[in-house]
PDB file of C-alpha atoms in Angstrom:
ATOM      1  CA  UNK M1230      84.604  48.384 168.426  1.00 88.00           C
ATOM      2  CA  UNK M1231      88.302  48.989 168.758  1.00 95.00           C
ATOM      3  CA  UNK M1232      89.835  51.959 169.974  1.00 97.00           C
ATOM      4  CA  UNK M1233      91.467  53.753 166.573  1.00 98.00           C
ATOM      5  CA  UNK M1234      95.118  54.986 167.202  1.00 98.00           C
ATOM      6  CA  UNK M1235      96.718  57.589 164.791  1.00 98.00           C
ATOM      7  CA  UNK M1236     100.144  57.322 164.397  1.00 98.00           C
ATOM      8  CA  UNK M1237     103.138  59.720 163.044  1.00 98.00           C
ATOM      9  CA  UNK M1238     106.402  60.916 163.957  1.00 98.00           C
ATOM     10  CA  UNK M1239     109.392  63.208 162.405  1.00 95.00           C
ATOM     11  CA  UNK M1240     111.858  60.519 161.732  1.00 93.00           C
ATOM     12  CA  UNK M1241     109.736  59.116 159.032  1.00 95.00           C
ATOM     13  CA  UNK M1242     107.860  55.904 158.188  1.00 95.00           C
ATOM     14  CA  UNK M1243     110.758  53.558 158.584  1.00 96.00           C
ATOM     15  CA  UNK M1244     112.367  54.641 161.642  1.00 97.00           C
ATOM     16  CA  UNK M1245     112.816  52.308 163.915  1.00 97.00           C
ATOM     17  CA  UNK M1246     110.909  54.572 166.955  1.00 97.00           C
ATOM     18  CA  UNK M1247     107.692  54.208 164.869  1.00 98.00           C
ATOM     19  CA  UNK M1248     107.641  50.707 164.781  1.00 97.00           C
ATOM     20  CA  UNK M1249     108.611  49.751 167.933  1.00 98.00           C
ATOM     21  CA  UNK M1250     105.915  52.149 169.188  1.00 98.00           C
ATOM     22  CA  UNK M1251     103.297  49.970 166.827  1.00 98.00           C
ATOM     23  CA  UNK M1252     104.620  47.009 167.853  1.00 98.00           C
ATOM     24  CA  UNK M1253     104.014  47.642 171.614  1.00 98.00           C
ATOM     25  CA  UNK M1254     100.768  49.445 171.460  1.00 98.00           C
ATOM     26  CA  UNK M1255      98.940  47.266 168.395  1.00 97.00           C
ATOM     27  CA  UNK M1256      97.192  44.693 170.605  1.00 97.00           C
ATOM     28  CA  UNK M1257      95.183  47.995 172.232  1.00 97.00           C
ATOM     29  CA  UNK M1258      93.266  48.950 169.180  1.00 97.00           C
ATOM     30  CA  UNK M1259      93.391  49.467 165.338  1.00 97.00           C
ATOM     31  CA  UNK M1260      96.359  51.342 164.312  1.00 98.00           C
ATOM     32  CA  UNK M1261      96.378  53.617 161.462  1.00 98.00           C
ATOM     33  CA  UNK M1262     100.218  55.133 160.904  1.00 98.00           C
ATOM     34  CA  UNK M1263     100.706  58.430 158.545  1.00 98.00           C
ATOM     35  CA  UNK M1264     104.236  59.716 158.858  1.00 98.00           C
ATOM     36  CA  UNK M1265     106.534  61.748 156.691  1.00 97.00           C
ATOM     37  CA  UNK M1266     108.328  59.756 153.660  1.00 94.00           C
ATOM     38  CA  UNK M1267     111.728  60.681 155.177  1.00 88.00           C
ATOM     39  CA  UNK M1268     113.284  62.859 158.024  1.00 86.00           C
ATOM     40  CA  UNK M1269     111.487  65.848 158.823  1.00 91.00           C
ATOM     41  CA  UNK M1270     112.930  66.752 162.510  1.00 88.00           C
ATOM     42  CA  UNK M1271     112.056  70.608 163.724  1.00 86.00           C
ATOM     43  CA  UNK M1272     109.057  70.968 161.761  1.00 88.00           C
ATOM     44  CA  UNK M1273     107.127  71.768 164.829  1.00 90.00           C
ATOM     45  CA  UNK M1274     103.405  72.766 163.462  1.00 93.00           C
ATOM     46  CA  UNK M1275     104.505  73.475 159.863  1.00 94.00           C
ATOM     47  CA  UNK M1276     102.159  72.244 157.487  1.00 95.00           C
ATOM     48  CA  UNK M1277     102.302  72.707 153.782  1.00 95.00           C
ATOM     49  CA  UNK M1278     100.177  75.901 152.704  1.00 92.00           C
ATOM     50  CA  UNK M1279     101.861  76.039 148.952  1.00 93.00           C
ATOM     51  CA  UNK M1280     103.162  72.117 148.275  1.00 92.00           C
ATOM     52  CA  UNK M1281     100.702  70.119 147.207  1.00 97.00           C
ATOM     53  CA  UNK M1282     100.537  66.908 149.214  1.00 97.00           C
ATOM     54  CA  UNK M1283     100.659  62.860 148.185  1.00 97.00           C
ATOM     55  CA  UNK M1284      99.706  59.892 150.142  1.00 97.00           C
ATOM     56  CA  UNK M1285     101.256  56.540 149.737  1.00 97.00           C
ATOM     57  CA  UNK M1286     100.548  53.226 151.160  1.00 97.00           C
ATOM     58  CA  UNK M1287     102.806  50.948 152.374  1.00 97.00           C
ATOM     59  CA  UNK M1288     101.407  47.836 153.867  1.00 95.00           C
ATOM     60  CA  UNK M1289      98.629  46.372 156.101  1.00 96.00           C
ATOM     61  CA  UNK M1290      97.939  43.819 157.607  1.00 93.00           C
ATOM     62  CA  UNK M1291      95.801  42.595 160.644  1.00 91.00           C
ATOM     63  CA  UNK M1292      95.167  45.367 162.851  1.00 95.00           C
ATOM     64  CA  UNK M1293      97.823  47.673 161.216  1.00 97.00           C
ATOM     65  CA  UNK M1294      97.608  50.000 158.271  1.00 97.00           C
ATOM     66  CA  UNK M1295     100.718  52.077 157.221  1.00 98.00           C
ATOM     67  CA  UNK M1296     100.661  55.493 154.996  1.00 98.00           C
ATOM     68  CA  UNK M1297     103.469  57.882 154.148  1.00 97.00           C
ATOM     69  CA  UNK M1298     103.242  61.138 153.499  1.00 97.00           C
ATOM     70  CA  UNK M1299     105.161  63.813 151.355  1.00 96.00           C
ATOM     71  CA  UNK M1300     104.620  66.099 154.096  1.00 95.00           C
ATOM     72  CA  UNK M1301     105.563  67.726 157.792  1.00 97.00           C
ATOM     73  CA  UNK M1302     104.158  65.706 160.845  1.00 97.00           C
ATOM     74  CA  UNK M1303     101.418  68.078 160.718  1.00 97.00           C
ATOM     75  CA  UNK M1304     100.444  67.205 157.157  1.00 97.00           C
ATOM     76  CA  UNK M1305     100.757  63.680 158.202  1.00 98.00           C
ATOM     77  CA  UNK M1306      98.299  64.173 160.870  1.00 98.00           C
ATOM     78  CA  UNK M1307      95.723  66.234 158.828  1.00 98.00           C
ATOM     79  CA  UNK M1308      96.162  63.884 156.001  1.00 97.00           C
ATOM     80  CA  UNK M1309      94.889  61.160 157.659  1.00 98.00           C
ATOM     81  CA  UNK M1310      92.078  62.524 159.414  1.00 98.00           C
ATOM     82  CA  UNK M1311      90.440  63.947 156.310  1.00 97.00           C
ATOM     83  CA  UNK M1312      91.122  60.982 154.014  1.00 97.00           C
ATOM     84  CA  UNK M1313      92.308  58.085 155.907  1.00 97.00           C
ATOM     85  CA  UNK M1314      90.411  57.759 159.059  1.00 96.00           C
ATOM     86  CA  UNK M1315      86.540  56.125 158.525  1.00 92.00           C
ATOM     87  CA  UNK M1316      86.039  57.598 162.285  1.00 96.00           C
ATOM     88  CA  UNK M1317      87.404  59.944 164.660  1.00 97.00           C
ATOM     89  CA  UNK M1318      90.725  58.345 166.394  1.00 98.00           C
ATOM     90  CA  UNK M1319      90.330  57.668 169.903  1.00 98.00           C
ATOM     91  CA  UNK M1320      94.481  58.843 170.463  1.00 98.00           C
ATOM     92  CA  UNK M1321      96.893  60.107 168.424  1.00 98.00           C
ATOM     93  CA  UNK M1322     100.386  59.530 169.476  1.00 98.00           C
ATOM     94  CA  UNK M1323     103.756  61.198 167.912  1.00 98.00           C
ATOM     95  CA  UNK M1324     107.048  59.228 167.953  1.00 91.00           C
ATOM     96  CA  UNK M1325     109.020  57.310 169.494  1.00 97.00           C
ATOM     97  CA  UNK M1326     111.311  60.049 168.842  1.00 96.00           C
ATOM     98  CA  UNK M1327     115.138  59.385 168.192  1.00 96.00           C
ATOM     99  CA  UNK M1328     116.388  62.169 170.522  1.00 94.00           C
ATOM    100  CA  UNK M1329     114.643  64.167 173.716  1.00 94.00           C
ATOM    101  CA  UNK M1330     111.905  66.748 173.554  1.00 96.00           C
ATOM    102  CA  UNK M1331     112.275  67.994 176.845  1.00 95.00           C
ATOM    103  CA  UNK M1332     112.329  71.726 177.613  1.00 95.00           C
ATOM    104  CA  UNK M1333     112.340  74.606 174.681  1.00 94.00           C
ATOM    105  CA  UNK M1334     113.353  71.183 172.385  1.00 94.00           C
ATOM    106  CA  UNK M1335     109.025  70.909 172.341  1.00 95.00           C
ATOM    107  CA  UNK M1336     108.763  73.747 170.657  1.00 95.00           C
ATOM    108  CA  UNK M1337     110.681  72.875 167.389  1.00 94.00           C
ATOM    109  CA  UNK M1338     109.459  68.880 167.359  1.00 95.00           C
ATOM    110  CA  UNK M1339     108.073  67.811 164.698  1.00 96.00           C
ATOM    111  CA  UNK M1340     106.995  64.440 167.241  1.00 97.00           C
ATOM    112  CA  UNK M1341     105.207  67.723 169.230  1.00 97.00           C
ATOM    113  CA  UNK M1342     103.736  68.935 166.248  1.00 97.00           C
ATOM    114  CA  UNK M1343     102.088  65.545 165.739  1.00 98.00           C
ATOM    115  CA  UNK M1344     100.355  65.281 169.235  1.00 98.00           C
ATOM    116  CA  UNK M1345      99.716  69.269 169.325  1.00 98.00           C
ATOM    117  CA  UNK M1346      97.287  68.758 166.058  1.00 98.00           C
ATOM    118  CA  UNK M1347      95.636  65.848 167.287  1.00 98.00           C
ATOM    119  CA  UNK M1348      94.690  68.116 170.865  1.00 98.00           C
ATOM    120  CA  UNK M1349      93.678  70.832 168.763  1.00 97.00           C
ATOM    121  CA  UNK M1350      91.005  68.195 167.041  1.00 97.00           C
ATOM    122  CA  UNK M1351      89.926  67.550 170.962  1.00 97.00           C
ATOM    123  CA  UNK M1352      91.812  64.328 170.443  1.00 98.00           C
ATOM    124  CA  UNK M1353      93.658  62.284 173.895  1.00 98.00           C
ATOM    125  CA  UNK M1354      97.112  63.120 172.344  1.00 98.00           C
ATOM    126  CA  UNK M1355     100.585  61.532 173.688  1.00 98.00           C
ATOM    127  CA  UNK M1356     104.464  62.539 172.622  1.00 98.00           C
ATOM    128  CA  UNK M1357     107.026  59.737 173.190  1.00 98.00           C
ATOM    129  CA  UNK M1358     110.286  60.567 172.880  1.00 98.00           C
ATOM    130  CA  UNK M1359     114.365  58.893 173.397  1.00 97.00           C
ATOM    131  CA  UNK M1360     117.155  60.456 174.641  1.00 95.00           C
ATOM    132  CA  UNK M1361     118.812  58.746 172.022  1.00 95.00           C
ATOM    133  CA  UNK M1362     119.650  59.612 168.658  1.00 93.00           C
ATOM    134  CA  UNK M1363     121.074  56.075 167.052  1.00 93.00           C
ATOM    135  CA  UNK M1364     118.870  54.991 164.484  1.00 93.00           C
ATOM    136  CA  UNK M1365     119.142  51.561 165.925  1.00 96.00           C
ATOM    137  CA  UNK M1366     118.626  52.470 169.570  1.00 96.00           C
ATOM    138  CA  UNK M1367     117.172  50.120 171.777  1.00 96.00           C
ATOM    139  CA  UNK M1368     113.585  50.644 172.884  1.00 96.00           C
ATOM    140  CA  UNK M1369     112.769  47.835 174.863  1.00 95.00           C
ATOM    141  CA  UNK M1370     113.260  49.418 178.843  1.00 96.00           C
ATOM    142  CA  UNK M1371     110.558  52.064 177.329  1.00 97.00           C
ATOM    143  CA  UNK M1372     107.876  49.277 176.597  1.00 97.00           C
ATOM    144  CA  UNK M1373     105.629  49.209 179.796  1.00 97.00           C
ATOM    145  CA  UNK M1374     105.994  52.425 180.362  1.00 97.00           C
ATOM    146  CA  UNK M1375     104.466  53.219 176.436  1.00 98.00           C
ATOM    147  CA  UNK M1376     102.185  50.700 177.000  1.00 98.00           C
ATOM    148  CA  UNK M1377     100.931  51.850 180.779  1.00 98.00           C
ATOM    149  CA  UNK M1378     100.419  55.510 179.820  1.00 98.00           C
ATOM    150  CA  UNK M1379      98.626  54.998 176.378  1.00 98.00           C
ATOM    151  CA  UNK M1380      96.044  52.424 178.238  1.00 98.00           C
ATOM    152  CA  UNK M1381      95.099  54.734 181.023  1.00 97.00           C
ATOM    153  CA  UNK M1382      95.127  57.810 178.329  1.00 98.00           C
ATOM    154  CA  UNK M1383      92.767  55.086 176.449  1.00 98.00           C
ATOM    155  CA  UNK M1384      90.532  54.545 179.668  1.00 97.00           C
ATOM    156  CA  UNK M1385      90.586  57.948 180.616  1.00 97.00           C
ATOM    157  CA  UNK M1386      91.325  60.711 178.210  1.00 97.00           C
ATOM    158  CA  UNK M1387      92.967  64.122 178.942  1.00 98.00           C
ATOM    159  CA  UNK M1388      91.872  67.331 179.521  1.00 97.00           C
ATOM    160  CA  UNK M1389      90.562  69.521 177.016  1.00 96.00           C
ATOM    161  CA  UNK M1390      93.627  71.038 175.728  1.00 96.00           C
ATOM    162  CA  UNK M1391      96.042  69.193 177.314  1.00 98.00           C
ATOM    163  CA  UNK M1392      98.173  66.393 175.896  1.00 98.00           C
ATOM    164  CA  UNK M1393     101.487  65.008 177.100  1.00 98.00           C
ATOM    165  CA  UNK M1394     104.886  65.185 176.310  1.00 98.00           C
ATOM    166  CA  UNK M1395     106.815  62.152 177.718  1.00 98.00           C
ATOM    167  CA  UNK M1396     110.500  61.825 177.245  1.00 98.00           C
ATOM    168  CA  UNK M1397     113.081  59.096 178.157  1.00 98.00           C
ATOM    169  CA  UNK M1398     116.330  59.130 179.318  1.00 97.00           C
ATOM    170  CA  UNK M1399     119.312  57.121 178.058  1.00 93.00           C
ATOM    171  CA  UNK M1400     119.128  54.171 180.274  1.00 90.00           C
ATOM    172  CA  UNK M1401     119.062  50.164 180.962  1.00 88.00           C
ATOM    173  CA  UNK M1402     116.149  51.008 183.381  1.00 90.00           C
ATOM    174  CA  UNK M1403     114.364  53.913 185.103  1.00 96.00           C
ATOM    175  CA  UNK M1404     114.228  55.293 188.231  1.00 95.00           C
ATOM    176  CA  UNK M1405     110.089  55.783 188.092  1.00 96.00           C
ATOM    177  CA  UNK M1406     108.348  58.202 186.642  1.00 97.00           C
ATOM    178  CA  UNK M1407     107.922  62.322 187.436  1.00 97.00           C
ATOM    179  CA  UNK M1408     105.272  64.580 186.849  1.00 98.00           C
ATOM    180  CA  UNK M1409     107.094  67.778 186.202  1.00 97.00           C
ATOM    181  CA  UNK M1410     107.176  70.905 184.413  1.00 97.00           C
ATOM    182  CA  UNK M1411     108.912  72.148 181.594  1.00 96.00           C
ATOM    183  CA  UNK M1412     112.603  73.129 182.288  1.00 96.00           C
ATOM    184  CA  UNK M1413     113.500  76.788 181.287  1.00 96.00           C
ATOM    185  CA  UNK M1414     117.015  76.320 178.966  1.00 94.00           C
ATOM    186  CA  UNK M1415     118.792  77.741 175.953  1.00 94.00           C
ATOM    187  CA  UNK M1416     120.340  77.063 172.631  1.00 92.00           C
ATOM    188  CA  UNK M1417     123.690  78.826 171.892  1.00 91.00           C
ATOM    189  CA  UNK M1418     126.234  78.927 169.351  1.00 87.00           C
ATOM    190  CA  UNK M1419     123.474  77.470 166.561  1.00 86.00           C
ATOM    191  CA  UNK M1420     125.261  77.977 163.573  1.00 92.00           C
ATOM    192  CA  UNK M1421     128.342  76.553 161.965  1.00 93.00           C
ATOM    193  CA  UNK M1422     130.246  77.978 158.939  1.00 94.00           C
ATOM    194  CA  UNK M1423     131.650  75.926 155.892  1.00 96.00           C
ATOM    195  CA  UNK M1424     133.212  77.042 152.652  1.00 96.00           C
ATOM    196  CA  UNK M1425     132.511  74.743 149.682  1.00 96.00           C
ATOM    197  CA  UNK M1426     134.758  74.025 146.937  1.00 96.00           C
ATOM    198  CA  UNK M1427     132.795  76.048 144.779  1.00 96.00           C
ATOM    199  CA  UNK M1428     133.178  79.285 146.250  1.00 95.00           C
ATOM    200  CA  UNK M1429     130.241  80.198 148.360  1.00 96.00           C
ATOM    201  CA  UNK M1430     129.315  79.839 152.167  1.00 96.00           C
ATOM    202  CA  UNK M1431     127.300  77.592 154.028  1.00 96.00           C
ATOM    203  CA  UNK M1432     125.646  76.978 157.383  1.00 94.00           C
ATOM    204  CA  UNK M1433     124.581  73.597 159.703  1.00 92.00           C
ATOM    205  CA  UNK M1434     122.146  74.478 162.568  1.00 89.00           C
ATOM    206  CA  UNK M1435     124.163  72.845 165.360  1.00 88.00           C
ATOM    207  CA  UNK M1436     124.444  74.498 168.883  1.00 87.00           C
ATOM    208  CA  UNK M1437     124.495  73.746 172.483  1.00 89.00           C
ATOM    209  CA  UNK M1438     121.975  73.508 175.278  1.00 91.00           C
ATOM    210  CA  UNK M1439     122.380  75.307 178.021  1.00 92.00           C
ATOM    211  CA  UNK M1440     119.977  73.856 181.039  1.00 93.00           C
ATOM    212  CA  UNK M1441     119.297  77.949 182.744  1.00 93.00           C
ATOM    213  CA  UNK M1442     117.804  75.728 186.067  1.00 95.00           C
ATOM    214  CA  UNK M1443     120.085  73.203 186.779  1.00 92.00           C
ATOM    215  CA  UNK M1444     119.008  72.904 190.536  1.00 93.00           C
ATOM    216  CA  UNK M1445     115.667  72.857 189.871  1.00 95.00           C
ATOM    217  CA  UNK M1446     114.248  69.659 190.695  1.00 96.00           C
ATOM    218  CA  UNK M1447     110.656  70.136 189.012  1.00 97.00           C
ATOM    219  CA  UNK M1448     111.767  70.147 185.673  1.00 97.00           C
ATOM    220  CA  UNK M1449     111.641  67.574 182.659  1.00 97.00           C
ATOM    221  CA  UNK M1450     115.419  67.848 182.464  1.00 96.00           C
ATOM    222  CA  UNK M1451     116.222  67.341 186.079  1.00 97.00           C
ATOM    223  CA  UNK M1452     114.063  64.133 185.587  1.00 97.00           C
ATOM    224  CA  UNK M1453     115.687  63.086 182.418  1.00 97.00           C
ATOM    225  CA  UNK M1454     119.430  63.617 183.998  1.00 95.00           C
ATOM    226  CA  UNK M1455     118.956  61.317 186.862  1.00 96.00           C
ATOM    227  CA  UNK M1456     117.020  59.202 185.777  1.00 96.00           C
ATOM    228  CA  UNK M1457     113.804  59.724 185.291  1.00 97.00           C
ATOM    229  CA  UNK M1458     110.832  59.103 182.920  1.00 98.00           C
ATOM    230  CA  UNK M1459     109.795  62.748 182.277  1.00 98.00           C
ATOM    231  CA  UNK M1460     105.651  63.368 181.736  1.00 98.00           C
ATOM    232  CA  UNK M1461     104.705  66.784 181.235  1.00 98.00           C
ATOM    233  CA  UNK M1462     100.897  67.940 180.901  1.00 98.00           C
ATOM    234  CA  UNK M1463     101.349  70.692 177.484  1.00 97.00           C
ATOM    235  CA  UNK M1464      98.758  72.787 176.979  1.00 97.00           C
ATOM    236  CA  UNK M1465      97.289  74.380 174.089  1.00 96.00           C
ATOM    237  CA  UNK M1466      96.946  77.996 175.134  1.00 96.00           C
ATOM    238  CA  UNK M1467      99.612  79.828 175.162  1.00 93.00           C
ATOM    239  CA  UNK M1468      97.593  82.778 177.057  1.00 95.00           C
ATOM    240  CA  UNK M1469     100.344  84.576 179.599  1.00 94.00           C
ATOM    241  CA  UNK M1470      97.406  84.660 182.051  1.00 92.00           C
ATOM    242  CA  UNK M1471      99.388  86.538 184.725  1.00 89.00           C
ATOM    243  CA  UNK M1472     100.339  89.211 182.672  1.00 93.00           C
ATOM    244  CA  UNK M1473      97.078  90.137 181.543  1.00 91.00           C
ATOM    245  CA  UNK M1474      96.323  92.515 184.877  1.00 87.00           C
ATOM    246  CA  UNK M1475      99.122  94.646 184.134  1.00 89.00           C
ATOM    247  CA  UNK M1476      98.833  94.888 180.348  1.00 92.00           C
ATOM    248  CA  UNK M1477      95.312  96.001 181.655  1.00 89.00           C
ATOM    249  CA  UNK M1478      96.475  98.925 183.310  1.00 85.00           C
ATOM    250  CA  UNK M1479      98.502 100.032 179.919  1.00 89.00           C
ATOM    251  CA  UNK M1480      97.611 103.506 178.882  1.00 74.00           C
ATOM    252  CA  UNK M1481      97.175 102.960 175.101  1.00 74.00           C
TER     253      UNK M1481
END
């Protein structure tokens, strides 16, 4: 039997990322894609507690079966496991993601939010994402790299609670590839004021990153800003494991 890979992403069904990423992974297994109807960046793990959800089907054809979803990339993920899937997917992979989700940036993606639900089902989970937000960017340099990682993820799985977040940079080709940790950085200035016409005030999230280790040459954005494709194992638990032997000592 095929391999079954479940697909979503936070750009929605029609983005270009998503179907690229079908088109280069397709001949590997059945594909079964649930995404979001439209945009639904910096969902991270929302799902949809008090909205009730739809499902709607878009096409199939050989190999290929395409569902959107009223939902977050959570909901999309969820969805389809409970009422799309007739077996558990071998790999669930989120994207390819129209902008980076390298350092804090994994905690708000909705692309993350995709592969962190499939590794909490103890599903071989993979996050592709762009440096580039252009709705028509050009995927192509990204192909054997996609296709390289999800075949040996295929073959051999992941850790228990481990998937991986792999971003791109902005580039006619790549350097290689690095195996590095998250890079510690900041978002400032992340609102912007408007008046409208009609009298009351508004706000855009917007902002600036700051990178807070710029030398540091284990980190995914030191990959990603010379040159690099950027894997990083993400785990799961969130335990603080070091800081457990002095909370320990704590007089409470």
């Amino acid at each position: 039997m095929r391999p079954l890979i479940l697909i979503s992403n936070d750009d929605g069904y029609e983005a270009k990322g998503i179907n690229e990423l079908v088109r280069m992974v397709r001949d590997m297994g059945d594909v079964l894609v649930c995404a979001p109807q439209g945009p639904r960046s910096g969902m991270s793990c929302a799902f949809s507690a008090t909205v009730p959800l739809t499902l709607t089907p878009r096409r199939k054809e050989a190999g290929v079966e395409v569902w959107s979803c009223n939902g977050t990339p959570t909901d999309c993920v969820k969805m389809a496991l409970a009422e799309l899937c007739d077996r558990k997917p071998d790999l669930v992979i989120g994207g390819i993601n129209h902008g980076d989700n390298a350092s804090v940036n994994a905690h708000y993606s909705g692309t993350m939010g995709v592969t962190l639900e499939g590794c909490m089902k103890y599903i071989p989970s993979i996050a592709f994402s762009l440096c580039d937000h252009d709705e028509d960017a050009d995927f192509s340099p990204l192909e054997p790299y996609v296709r390289s990682i999800t075949q040996r993820v295929l073959a051999e799985g992941l850790p228990q609670g481990v998937c991986l977040n792999v971003n791109f940079p902005l580039a006619e080709a790549y350097k290689g590839v690095r195996i590095c940790r998250m890079g510690h950085g900041t978002w400032y200035n992340e609102t912007t004021k408007c008046h409208h016409p009609r009298g009351y005030d508004y706000w855009w999230m917007v902002g600036h990153y700051t990178n807070d280790e710029p030398e540091a040459e284990d980190t995914d954005r030191w990959a990603l800003s010379n040159g690099y494709v950027a894997v990083t194992p993400t785990t799961i638990d969130v335990t603080a494991y070091a800081a457990m032997e002095q909370l320990k000592g704590w007089q409470l």
